[in-house]
Tab-separated table of C-alpha atoms in Angstrom:
chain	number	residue	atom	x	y	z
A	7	UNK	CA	48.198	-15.571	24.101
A	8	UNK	CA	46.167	-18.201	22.687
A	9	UNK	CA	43.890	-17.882	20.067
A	10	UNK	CA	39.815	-18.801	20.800
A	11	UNK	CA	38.884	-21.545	17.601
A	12	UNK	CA	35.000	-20.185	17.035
A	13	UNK	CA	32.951	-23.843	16.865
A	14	UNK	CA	32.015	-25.306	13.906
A	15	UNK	CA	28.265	-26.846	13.566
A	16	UNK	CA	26.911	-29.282	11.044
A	17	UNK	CA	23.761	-29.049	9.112
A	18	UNK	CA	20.790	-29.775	11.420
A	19	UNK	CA	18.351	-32.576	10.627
A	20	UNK	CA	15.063	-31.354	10.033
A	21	UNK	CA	12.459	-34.092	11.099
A	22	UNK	CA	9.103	-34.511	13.263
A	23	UNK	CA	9.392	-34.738	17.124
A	24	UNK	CA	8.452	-37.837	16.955
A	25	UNK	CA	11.810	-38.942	15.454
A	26	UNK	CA	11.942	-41.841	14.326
A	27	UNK	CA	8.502	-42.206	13.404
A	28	UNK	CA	8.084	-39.012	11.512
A	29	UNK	CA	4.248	-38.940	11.840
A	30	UNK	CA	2.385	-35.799	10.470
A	31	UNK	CA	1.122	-35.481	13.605
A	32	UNK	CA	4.407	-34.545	15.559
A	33	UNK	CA	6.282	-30.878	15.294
A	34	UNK	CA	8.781	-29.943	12.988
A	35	UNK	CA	11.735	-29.736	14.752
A	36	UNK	CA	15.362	-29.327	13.921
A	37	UNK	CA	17.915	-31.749	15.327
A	38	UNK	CA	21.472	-30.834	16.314
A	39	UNK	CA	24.030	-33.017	14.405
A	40	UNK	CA	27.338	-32.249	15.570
A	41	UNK	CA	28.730	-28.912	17.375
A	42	UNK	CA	31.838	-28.493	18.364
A	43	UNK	CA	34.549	-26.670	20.124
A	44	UNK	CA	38.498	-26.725	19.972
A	45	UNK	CA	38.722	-25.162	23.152
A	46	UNK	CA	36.287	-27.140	24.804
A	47	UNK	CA	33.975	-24.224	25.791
A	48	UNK	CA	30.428	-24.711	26.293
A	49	UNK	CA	28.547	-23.681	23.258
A	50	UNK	CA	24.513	-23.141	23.088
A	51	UNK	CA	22.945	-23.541	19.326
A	52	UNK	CA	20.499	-21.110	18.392
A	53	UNK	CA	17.523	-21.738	16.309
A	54	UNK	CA	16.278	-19.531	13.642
A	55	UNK	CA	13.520	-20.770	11.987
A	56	UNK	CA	11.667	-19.102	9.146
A	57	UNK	CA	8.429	-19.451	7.486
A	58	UNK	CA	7.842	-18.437	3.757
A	59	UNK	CA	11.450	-16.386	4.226
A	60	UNK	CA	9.630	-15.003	7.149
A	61	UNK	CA	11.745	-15.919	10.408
A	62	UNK	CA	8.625	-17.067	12.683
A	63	UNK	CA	10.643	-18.008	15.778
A	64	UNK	CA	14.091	-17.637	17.518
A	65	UNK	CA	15.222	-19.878	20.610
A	66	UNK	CA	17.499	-22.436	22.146
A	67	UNK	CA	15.703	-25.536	21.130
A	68	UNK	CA	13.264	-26.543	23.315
A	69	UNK	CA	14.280	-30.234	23.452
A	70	UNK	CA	17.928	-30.967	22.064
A	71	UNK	CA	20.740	-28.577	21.848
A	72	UNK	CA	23.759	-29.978	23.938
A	73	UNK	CA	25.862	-31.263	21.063
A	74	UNK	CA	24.485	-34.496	19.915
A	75	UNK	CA	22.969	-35.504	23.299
A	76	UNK	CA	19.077	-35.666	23.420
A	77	UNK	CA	19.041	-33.095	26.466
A	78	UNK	CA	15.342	-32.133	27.707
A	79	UNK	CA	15.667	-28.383	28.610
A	80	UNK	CA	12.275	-28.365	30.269
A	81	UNK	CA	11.018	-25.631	27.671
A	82	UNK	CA	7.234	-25.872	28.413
A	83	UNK	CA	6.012	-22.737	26.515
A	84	UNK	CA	7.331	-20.601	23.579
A	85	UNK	CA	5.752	-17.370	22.640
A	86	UNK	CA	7.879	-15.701	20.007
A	87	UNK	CA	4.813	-13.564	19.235
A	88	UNK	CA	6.518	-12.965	15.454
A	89	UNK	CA	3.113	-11.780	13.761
A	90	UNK	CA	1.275	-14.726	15.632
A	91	UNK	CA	0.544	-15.760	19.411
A	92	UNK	CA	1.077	-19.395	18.913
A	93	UNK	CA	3.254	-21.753	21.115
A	94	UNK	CA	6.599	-23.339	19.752
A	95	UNK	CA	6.560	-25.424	22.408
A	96	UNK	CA	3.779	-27.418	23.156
A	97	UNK	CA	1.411	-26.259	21.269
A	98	UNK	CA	-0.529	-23.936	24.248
A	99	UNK	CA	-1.620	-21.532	21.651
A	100	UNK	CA	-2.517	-18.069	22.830
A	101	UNK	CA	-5.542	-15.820	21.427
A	102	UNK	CA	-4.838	-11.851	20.731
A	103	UNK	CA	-7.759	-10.091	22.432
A	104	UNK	CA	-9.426	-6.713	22.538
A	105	UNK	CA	-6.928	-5.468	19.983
A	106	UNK	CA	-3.514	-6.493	21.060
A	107	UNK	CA	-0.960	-5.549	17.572
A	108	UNK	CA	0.671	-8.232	16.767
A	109	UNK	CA	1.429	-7.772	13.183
A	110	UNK	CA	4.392	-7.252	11.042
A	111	UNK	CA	4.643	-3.415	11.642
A	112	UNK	CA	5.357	-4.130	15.131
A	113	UNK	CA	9.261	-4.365	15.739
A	114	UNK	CA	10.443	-6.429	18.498
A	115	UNK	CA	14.007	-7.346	20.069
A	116	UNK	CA	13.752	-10.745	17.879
A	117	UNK	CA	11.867	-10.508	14.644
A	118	UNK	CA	8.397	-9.276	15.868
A	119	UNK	CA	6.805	-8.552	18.547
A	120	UNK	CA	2.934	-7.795	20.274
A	121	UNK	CA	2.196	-4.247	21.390
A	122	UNK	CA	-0.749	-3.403	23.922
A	123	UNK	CA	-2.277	-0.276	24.991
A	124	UNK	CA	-2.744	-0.494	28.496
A	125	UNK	CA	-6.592	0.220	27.961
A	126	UNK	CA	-7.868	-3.575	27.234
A	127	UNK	CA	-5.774	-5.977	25.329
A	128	UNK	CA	-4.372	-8.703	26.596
A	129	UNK	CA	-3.025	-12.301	25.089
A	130	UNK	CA	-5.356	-15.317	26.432
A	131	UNK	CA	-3.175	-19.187	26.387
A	132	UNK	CA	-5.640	-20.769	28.600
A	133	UNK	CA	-5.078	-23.387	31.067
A	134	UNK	CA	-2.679	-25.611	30.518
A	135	UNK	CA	-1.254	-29.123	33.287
A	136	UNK	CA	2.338	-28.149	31.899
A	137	UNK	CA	1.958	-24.740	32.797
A	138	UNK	CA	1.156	-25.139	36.632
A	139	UNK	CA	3.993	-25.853	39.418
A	140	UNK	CA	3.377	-28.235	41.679
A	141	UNK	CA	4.975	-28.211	45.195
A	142	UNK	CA	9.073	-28.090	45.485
A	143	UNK	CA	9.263	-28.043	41.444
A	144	UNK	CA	11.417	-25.029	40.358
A	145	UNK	CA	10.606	-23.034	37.161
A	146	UNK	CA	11.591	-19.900	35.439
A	147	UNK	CA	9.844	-17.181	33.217
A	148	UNK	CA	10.905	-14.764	30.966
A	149	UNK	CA	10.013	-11.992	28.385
A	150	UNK	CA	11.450	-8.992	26.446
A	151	UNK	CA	9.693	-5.896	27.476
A	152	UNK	CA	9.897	-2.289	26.090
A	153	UNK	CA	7.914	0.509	27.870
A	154	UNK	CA	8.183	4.032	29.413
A	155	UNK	CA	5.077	3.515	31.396
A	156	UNK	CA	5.298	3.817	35.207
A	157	UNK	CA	2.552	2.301	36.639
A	158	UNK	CA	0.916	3.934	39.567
A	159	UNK	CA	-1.992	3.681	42.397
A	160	UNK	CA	-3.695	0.286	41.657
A	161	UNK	CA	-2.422	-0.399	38.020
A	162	UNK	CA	-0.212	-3.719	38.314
A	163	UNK	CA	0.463	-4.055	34.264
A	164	UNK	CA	1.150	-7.712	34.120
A	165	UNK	CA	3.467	-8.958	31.494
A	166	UNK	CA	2.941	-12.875	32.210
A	167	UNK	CA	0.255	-13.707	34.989
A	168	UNK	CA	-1.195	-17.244	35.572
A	169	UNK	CA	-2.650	-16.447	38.771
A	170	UNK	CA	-5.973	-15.598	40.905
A	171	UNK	CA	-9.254	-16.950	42.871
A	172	UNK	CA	-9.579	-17.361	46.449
A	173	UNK	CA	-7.501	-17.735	48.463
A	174	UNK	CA	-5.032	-16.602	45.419
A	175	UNK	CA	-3.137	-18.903	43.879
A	176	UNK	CA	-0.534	-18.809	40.923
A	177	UNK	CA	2.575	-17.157	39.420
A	178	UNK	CA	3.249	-13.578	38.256
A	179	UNK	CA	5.791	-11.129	36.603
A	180	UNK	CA	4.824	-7.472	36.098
A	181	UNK	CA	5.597	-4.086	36.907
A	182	UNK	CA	5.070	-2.586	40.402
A	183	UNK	CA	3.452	0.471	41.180
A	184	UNK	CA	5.218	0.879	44.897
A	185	UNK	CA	8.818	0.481	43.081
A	186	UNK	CA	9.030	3.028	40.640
A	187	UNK	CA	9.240	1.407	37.444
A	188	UNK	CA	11.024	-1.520	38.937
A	189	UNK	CA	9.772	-5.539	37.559
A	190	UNK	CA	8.803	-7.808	40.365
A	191	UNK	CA	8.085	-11.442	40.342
A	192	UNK	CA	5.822	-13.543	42.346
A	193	UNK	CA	3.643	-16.653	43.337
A	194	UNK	CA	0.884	-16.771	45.797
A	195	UNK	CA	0.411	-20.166	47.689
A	196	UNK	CA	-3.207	-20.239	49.953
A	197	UNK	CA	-2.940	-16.548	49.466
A	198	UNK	CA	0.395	-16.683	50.856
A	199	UNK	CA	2.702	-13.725	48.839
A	200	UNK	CA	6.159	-14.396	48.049
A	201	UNK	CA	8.170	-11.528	45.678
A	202	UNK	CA	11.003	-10.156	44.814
A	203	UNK	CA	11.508	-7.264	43.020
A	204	UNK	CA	14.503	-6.143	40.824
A	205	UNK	CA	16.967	-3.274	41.834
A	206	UNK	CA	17.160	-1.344	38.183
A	207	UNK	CA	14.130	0.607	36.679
A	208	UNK	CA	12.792	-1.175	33.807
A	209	UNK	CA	10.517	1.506	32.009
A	210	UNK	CA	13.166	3.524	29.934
A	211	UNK	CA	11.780	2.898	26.409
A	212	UNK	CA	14.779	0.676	25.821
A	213	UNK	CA	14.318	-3.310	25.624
A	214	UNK	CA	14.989	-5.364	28.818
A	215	UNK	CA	14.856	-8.848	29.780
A	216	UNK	CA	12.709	-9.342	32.595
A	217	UNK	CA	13.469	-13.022	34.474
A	218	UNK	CA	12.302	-14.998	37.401
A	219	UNK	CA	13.083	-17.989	38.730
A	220	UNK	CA	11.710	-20.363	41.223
A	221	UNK	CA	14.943	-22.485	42.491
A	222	UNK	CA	13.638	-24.291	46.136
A	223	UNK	CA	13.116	-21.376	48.401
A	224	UNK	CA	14.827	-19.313	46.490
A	225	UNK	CA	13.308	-16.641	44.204
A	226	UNK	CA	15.640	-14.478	41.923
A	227	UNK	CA	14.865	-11.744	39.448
A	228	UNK	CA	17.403	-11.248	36.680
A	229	UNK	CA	17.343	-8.030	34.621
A	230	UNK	CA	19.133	-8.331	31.075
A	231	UNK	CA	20.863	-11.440	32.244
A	232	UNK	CA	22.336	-10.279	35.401
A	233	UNK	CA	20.955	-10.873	38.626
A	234	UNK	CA	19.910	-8.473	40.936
A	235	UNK	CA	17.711	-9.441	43.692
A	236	UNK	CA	17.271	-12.825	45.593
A	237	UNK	CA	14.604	-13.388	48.871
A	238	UNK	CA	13.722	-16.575	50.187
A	239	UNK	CA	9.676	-17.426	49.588
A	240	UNK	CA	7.016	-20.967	49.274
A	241	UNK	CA	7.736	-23.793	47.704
A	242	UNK	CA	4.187	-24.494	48.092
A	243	UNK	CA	2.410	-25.876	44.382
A	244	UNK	CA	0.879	-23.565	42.204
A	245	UNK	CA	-1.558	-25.554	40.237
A	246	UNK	CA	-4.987	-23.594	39.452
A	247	UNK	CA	-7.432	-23.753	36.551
A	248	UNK	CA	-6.584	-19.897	35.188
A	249	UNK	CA	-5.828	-19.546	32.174
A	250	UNK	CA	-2.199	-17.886	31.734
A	251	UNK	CA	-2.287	-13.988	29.853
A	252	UNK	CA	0.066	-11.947	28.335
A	253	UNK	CA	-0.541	-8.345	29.651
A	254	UNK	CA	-2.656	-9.199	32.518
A	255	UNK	CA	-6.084	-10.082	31.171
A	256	UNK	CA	-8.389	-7.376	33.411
A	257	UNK	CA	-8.741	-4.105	34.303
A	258	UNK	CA	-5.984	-2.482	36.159
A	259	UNK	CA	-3.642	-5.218	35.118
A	260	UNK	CA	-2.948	-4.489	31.257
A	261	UNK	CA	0.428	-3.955	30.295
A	262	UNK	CA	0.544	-0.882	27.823
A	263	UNK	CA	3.935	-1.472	25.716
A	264	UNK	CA	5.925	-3.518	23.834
A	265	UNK	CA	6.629	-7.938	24.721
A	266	UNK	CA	8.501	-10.201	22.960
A	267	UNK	CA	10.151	-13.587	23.474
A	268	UNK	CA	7.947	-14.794	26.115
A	269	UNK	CA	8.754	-18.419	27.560
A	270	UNK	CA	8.784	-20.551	30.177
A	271	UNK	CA	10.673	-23.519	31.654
A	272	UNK	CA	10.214	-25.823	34.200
């Protein structure tokens, strides 16, 4: 047998994104110094960061975590929703409406977390250029959901939706009403509907990672890390004016439960 050396990391460099200017303008963002590994394994540095001793966000970071390589991850929107709605990111800042809890009391599966009643609340992050897909780009979206809702008749609870008018256009991930408490992602291209919906049930009061992805014609859904369903959909764009929501944003759409982590990539 041969023993597994855990890697060793050096003190990040805290500094403004636009390193090395260092304007007040730019985002505070930590830079990875050195990380490395004996055994050559692939290693992915996660970011704590804290605010008055308050930790205020928890991710991969966004721009440069491959050892000392400045590696874009395409992380276009960060929504740690840790007692605020405000975008790590990029700066796409959302807006708690008609009551949406997002305070301390609220536990999530990092930190935490925004609950919502199912009745009216709903997180508005407007429109946004980085947060529309054009034709043949790929993209993923994610979020931590916790709910024992099953969703029934014409109620589509919506955990991320940036999607709508006519002929319907835009991206969703939400829970289905014709699959049992099963997550299902989707885009609509010239009110053309591509989905695919994941095997497991998703609304056992226990936290879940719900993720889709966008890769060419390919659309997967990936529950707690693990794959479960691929179909084959548009690659059509799926640019609109909307502005994106957390928790659906209209009646009949609301997600009533628990989200956390929300973020997307492109």
């Amino acid at each position: 047998a041969y023993p597994n050396h855990a890697p060793t990391q050096g003190t990040p460099l805290l500094n403004s994104t636009d390193y090395p200017l260092n304007r007040t303008i730019g985002n505070l963002t930590a830079w990875n110094v050195s990380t490395v590994d004996l055994d050559n394994d692939a290693v992915t540095n996660v970011y704590r960061w804290y605010k008055n001793g308050v930790l205020n966000a928890s991710m991969p970071n966004p721009y440069y975590d491959v050892g000392s390589n400045n590696t874009t991850q395409g992380l276009v929107g960060y929504w740690p929703l840790n007692n605020n709605t405000g975008d790590f990111a990029l700066g796409n800042d959302g807006i708690s409406t008609g009551g949406a809890n997002c305070s301390a009391s609220i536990a999530g599966r990092i930190g935490t977390a925004c609950e919502f009643d199912g009745v009216n609340d709903f997180i508005n992050e407007s429109d946004a250029d980085i947060l529309d897909f054009g034709a043949g780009q790929d993209y993923t979206t994610s979020a931590w959901i916790k709910t024992t809702f099953n969703p029934t008749g014409s109620i589509w609870p919506m955990i991320i939706r940036k999607e709508g008018g006519s002929p319907r256009t835009g991206r969703n991930i939400y829970l289905n009403p014709d699959t049992d408490g099963k997550a299902c992602f989707d885009t609509f291209v010239g009110g053309s509907i591509s989905i695919v919906c994941s095997v497991s049930t998703v609304i056992n009061g226990d936290w879940h990672l719900v993720t889709g992805t966008r890769e060419g014609s390919n659309y997967n859904i990936f529950i707690d890390g693990i794959l479960e369903n691929t179909t084959v959909g548009n690659t059509g764009s799926l640019a609109n004016a909307l502005a994106q929501y957390i928790s659906g944003g209209g009646p009949q759409v609301w997600f009533n439960g628990t989200i956390d982590e929300v973020a997307i990539w492109n």
